[in-house]
CSV table of C-alpha atoms in Angstrom, one decimal:
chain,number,residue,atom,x,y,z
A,1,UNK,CA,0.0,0.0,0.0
A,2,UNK,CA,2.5,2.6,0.8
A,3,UNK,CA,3.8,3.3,-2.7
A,4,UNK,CA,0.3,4.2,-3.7
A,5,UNK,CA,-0.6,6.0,-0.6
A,6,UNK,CA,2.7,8.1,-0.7
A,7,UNK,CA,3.0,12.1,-0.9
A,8,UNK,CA,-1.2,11.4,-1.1
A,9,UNK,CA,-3.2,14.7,0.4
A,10,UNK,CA,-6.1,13.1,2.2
A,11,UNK,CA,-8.7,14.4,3.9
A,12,UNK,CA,-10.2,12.8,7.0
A,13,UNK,CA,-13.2,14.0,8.7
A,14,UNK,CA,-13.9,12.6,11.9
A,15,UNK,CA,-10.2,12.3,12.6
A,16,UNK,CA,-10.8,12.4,16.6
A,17,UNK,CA,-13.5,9.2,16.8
A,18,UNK,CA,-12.6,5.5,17.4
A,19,UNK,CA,-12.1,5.1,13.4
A,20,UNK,CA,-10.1,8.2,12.5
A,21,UNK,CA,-8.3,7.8,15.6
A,22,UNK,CA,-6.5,4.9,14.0
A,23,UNK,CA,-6.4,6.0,10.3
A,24,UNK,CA,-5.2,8.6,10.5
A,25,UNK,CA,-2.0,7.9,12.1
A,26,UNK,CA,-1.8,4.9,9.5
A,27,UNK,CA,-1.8,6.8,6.8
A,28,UNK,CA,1.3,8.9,8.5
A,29,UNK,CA,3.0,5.1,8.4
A,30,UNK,CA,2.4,5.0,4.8
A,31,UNK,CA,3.8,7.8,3.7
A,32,UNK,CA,0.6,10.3,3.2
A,33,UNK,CA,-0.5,13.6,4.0
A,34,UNK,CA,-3.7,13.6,6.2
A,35,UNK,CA,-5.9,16.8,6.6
A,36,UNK,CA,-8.0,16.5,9.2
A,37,UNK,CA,-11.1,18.5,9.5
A,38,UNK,CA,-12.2,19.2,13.7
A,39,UNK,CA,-15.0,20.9,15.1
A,40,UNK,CA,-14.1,19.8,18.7
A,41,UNK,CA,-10.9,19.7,20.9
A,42,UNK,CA,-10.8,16.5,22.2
A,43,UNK,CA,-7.8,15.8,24.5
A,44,UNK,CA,-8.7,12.3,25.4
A,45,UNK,CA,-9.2,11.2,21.7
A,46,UNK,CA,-6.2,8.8,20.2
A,47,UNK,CA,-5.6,11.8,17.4
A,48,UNK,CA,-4.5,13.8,20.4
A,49,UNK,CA,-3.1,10.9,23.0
A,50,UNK,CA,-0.3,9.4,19.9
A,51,UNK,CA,0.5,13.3,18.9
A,52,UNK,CA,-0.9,12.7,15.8
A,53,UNK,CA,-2.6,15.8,15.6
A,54,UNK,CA,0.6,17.5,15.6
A,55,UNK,CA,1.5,15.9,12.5
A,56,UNK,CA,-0.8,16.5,10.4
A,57,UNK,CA,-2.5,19.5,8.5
A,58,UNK,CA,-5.3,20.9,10.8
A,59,UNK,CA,-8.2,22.4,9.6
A,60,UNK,CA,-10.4,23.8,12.7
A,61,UNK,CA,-14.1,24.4,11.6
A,62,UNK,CA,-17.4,22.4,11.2
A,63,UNK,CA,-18.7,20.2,8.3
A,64,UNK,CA,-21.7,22.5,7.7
A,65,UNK,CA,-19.5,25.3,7.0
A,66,UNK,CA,-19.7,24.9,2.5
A,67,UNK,CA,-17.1,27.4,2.1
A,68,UNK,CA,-14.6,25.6,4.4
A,69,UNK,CA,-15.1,22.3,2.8
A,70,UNK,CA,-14.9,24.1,-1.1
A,71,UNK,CA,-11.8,26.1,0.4
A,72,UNK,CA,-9.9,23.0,2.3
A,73,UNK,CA,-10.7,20.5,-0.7
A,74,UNK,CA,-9.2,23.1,-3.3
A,75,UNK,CA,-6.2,25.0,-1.2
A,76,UNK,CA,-4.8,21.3,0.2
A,77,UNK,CA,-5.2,19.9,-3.2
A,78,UNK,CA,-7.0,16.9,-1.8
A,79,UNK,CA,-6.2,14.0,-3.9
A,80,UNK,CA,-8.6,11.5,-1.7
A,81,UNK,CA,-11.5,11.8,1.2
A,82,UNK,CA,-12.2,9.9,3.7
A,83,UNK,CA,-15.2,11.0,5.2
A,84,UNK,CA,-16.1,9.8,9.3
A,85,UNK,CA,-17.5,12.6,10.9
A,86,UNK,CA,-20.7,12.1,11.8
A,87,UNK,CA,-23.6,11.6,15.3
A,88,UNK,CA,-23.0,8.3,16.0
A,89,UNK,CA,-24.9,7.8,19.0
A,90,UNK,CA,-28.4,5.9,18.5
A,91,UNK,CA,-29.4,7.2,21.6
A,92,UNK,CA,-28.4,10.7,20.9
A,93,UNK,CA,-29.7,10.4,17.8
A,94,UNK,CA,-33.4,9.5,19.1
A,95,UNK,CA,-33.2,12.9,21.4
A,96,UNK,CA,-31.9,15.2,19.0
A,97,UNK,CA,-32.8,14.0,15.8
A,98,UNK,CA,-32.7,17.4,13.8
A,99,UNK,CA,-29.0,18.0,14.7
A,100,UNK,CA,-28.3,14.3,14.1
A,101,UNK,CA,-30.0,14.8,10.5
A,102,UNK,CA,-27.6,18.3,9.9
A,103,UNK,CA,-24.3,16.1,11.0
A,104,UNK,CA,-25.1,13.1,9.2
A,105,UNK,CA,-26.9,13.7,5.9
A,106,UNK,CA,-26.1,17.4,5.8
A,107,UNK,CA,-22.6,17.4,6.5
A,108,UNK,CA,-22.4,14.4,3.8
A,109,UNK,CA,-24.0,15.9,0.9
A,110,UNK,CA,-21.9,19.5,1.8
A,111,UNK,CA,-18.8,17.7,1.4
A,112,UNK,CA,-19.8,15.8,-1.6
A,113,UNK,CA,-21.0,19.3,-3.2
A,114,UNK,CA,-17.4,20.4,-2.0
A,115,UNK,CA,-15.5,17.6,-4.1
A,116,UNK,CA,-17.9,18.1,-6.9
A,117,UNK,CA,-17.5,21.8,-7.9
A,118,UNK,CA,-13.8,22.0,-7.1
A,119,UNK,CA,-12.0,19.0,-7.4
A,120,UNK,CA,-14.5,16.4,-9.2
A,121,UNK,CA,-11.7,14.1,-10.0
A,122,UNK,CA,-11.3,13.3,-6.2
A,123,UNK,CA,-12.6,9.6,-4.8
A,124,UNK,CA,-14.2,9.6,-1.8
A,125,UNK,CA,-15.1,7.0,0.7
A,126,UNK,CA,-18.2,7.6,3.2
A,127,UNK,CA,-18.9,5.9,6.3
A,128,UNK,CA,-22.2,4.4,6.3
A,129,UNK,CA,-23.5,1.8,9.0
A,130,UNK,CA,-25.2,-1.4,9.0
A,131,UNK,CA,-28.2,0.5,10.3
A,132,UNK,CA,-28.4,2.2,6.5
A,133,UNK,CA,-30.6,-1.1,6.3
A,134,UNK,CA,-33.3,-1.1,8.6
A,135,UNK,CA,-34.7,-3.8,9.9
A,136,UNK,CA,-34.8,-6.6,7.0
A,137,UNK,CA,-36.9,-9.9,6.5
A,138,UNK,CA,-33.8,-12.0,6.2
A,139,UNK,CA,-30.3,-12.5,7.6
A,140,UNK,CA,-27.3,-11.6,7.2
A,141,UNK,CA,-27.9,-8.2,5.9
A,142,UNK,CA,-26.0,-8.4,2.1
A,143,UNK,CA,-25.9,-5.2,-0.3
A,144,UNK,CA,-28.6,-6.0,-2.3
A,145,UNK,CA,-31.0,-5.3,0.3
A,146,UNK,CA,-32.8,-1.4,0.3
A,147,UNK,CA,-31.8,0.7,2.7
A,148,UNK,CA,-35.1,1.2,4.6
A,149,UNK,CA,-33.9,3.0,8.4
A,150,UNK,CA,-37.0,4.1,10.3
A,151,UNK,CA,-35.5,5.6,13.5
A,152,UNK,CA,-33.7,8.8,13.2
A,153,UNK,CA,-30.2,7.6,13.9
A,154,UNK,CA,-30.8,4.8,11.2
A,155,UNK,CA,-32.9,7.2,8.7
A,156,UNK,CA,-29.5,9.7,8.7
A,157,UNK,CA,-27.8,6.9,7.6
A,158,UNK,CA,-30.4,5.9,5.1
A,159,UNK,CA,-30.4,9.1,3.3
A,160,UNK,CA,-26.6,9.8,4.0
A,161,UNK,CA,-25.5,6.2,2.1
A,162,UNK,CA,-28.4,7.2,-1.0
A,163,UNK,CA,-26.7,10.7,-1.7
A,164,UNK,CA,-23.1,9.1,-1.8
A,165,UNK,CA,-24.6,7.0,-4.3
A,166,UNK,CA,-26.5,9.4,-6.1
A,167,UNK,CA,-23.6,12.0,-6.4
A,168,UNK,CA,-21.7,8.9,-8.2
A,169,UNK,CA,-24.6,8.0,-10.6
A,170,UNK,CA,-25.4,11.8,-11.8
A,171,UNK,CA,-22.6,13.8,-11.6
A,172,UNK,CA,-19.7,10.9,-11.7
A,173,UNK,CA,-18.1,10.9,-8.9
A,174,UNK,CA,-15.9,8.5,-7.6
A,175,UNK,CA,-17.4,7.9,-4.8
A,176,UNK,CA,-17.8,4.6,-2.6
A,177,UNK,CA,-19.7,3.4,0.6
A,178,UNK,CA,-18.9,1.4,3.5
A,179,UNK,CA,-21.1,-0.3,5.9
A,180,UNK,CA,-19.6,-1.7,9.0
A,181,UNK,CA,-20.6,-4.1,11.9
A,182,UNK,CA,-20.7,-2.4,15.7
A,183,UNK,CA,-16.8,-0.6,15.7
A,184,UNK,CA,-14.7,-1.3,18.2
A,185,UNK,CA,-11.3,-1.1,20.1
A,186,UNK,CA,-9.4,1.6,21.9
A,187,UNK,CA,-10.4,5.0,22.4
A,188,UNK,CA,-13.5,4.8,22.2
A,189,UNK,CA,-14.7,7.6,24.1
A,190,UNK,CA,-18.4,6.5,24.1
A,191,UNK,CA,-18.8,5.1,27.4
A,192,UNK,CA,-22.6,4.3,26.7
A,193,UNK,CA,-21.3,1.5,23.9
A,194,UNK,CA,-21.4,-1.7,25.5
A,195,UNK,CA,-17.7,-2.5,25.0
A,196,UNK,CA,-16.1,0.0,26.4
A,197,UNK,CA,-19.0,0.4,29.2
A,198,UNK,CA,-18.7,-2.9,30.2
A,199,UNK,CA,-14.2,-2.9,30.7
A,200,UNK,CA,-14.9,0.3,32.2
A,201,UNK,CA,-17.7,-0.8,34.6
A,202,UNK,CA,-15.4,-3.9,35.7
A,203,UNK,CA,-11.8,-1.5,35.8
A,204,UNK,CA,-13.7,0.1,38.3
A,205,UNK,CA,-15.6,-2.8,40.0
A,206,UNK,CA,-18.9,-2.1,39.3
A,207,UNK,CA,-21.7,-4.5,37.2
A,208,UNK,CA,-22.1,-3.7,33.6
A,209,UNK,CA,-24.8,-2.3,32.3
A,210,UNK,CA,-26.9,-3.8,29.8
A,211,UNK,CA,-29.8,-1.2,28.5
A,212,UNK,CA,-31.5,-3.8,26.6
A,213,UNK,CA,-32.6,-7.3,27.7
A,214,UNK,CA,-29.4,-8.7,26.4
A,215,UNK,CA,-30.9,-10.6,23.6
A,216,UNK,CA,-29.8,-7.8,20.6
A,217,UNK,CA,-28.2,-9.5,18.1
A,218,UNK,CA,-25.5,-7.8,16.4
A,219,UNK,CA,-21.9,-8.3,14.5
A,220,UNK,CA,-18.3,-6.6,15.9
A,221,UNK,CA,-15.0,-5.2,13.8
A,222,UNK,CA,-12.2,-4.3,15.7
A,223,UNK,CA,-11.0,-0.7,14.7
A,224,UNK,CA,-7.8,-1.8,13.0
A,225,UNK,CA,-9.2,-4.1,10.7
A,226,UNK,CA,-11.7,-1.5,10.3
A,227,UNK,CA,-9.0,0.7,8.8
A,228,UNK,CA,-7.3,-2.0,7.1
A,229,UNK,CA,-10.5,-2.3,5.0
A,230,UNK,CA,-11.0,1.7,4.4
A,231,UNK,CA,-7.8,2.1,3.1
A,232,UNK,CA,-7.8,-1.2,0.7
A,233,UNK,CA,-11.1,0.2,-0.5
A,234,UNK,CA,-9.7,3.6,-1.3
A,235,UNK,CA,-6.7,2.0,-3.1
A,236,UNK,CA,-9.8,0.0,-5.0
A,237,UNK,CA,-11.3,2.5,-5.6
A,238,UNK,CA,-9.6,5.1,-7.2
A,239,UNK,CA,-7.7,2.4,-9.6
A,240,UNK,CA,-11.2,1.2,-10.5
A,241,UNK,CA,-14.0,3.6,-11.6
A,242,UNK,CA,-16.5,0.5,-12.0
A,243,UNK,CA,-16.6,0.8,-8.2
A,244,UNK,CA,-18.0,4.1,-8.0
A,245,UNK,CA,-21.6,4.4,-6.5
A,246,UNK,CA,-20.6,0.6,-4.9
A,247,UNK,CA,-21.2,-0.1,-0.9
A,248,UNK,CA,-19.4,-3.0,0.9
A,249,UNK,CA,-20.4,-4.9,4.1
A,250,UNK,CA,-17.2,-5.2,6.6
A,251,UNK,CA,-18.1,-7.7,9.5
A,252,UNK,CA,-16.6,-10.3,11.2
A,253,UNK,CA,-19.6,-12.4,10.1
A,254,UNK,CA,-20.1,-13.5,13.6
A,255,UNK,CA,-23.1,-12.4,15.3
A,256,UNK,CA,-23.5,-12.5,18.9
A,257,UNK,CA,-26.5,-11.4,21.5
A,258,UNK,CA,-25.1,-8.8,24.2
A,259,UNK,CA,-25.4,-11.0,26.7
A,260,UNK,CA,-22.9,-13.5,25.1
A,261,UNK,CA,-20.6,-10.8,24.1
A,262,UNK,CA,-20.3,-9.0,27.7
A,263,UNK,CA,-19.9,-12.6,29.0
A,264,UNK,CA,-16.6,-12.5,26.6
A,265,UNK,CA,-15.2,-9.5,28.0
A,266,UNK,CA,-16.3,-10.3,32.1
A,267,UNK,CA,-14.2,-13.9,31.0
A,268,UNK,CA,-11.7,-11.8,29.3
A,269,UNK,CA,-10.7,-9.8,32.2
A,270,UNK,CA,-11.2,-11.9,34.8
A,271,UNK,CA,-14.4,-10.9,36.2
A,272,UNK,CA,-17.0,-12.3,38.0
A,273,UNK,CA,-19.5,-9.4,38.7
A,274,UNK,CA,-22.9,-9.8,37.1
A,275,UNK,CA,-24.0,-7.5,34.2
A,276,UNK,CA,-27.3,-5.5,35.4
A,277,UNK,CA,-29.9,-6.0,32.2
A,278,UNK,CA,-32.3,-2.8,32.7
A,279,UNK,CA,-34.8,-4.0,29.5
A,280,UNK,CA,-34.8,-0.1,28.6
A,281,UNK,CA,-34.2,-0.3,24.8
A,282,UNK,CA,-36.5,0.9,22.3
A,283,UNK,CA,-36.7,1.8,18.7
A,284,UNK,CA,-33.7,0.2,18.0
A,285,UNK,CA,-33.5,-3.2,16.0
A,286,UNK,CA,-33.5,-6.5,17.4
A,287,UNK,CA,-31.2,-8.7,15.1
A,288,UNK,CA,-29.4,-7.2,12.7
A,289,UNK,CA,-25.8,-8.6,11.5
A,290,UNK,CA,-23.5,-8.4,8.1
A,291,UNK,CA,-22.6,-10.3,4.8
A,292,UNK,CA,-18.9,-9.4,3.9
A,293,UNK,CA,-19.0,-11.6,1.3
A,294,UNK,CA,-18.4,-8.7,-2.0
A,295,UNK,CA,-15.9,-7.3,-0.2
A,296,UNK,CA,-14.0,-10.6,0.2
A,297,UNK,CA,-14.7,-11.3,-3.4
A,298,UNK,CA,-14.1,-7.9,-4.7
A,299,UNK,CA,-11.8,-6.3,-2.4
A,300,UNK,CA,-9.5,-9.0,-1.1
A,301,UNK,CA,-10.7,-8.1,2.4
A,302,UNK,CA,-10.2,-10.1,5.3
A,303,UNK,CA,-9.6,-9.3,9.4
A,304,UNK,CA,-6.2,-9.6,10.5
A,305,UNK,CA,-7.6,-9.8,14.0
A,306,UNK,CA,-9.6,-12.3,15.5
A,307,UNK,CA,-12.8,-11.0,17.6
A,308,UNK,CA,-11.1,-12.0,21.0
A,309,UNK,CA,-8.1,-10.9,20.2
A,310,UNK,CA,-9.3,-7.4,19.1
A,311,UNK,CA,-11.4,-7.6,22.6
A,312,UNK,CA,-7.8,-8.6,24.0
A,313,UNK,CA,-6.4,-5.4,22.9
A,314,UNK,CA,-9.3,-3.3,23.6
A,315,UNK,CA,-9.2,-4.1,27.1
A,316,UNK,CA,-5.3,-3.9,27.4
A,317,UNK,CA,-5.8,0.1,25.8
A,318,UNK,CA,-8.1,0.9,28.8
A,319,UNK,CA,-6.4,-0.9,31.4
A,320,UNK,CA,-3.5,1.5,30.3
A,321,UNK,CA,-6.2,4.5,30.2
A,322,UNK,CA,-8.4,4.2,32.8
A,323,UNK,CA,-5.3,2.5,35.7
């Protein structure tokens, strides 16, 4: 990868969350030239606990702003985007839908417009989610299925992953989708995800809490394989133009229900304290987990990390946080 991603200007939005926490000092290691666009200052995050905001080119302002995005993606001669930023928060989402809607969809199209009437030639991968889909009649979720969300957080990623595509189809842009299983791994600042709720509940000896009745089903993918796959995808992607207006699945393919995963990480770490189910969970989906198949037969892409040992490492980064 590195001769290809070498002297590369690439924008990263989102660069403080779990993902871009991780990307974006990969791409550093292979030799390109991350901009990262930030709203917030957030010491905690990984961008700012490696240093790796220090080494890259920082652009301070939000993704609403059209000018910034027009001005960044023309000035820094952006050769590639990676676009993360968004409300990822289901429960946040269900609270403050409107501002979830301006983040997700309207920050999304913004950018696109950005790329579009400056630098058209520029490929650009967009984070979707699994929850792009709804709630679907059969399982695993595979990408011929409509994307049908009916809660807010879900709908945002609906119409977020239907713009990407349209921008490709009608204006030919390069532009390509992913949709991931539940991210996770270190630096994960979202205490109210069950992973890093549940190592942070038993670091400091109290029961995990489960909001739901533990029975959700859903698929995992440890951050770094996570990145792994962005970055194959965006090599793919702009050797390929076929793939433009093309969405991919990345998964472990191995769904589990809460209850069996927080019984991983309480075995994991030792634990013998009791996970408190509350039953609270509403408008959410029930079962919902991931085909990777096309990108295995497309892409090439496979994990490098087994789940447990991506819940081995996850735990290890907090123990080292949190001690």
């Amino acid at each position: 990868m590195s001769a290809f991603w070498s002297g590369r200007s690439v924008l990263v939005t989102g660069a403080s969350g779990l993902l871009g926490g991780w990307l974006t000092p990969r791409l550093l290691e292979l030799g390109a030239r991350p901009v990262c666009l930030l709203r917030d200052q957030v010491p905690e995050c990984e961008l700012v606990r490696r240093g790796t905001v220090d080494r890259v080119r920082l652009v301070r302002g939000d993704l609403l702003d059209a000018d910034l995005l027009a001005r960044t993606v023309s000035e820094y001669e952006v050769d590639l985007v990676i676009h993360l930023a968004a409300q990822t928060i289901v429960g946040t989402a269900k609270r403050n839908p409107a501002a979830t809607f301006e983040a997700n969809i309207a920050g999304t199209w913004r950018l696109l417009e950005a790329v579009r009437l400056t630098r058209p030639d520029t490929p650009v991968v967009v984070a979707s989610a699994d929850k792009a889909y709804g709630s679907q009649p059969r399982l695993p979720y595979d990408e011929s299925m409509p994307l049908a969300g009916e809660y807010p957080y879900d709908v945002s990623k609906s119409c977020a992953d239907l713009i990407t595509r349209s921008y490709a189809l009608t204006y030919g842009l390069r532009t390509a989708i992913t949709r991931c299983g539940n991210l996770f791994g270190g630096g994960d600042l979202n205490y109210n995800r069950i992973i890093p709720g549940t190592i942070a509940s038993v670091l400091r000896g109290e029961r995990p809490i489960i909001r739901s009745d533990g029975q959700f089903v859903r698929d995992y993918l440890y951050v770094e394989d996570a990145v792994s796959a962005y970055l194959l995808l965006a090599e793919k992607l702009s050797a390929d133009a076929g793939l433009a207006g093309e969405a991919f699945n990345i998964s472990y393919e191995q769904p589990l229900t809460v209850l069996a995963l927080v019984a991983r990480i309480l075995d994991q770490m030792g634990s013998t304290l009791e996970p408190e189910v509350r039953n609270e969970a509403s408008a959410e989906i029930r079962e919902q987990y991931l085909s990777a198949a096309k990108a295995r037969e497309l892409l090439g892409w496979r994990p490098a990390v087994s789940l447990d040992e991506g819940l081995a490492r996850t735990i290890a980064w907090y123990r080292a946080a949190i001690a």
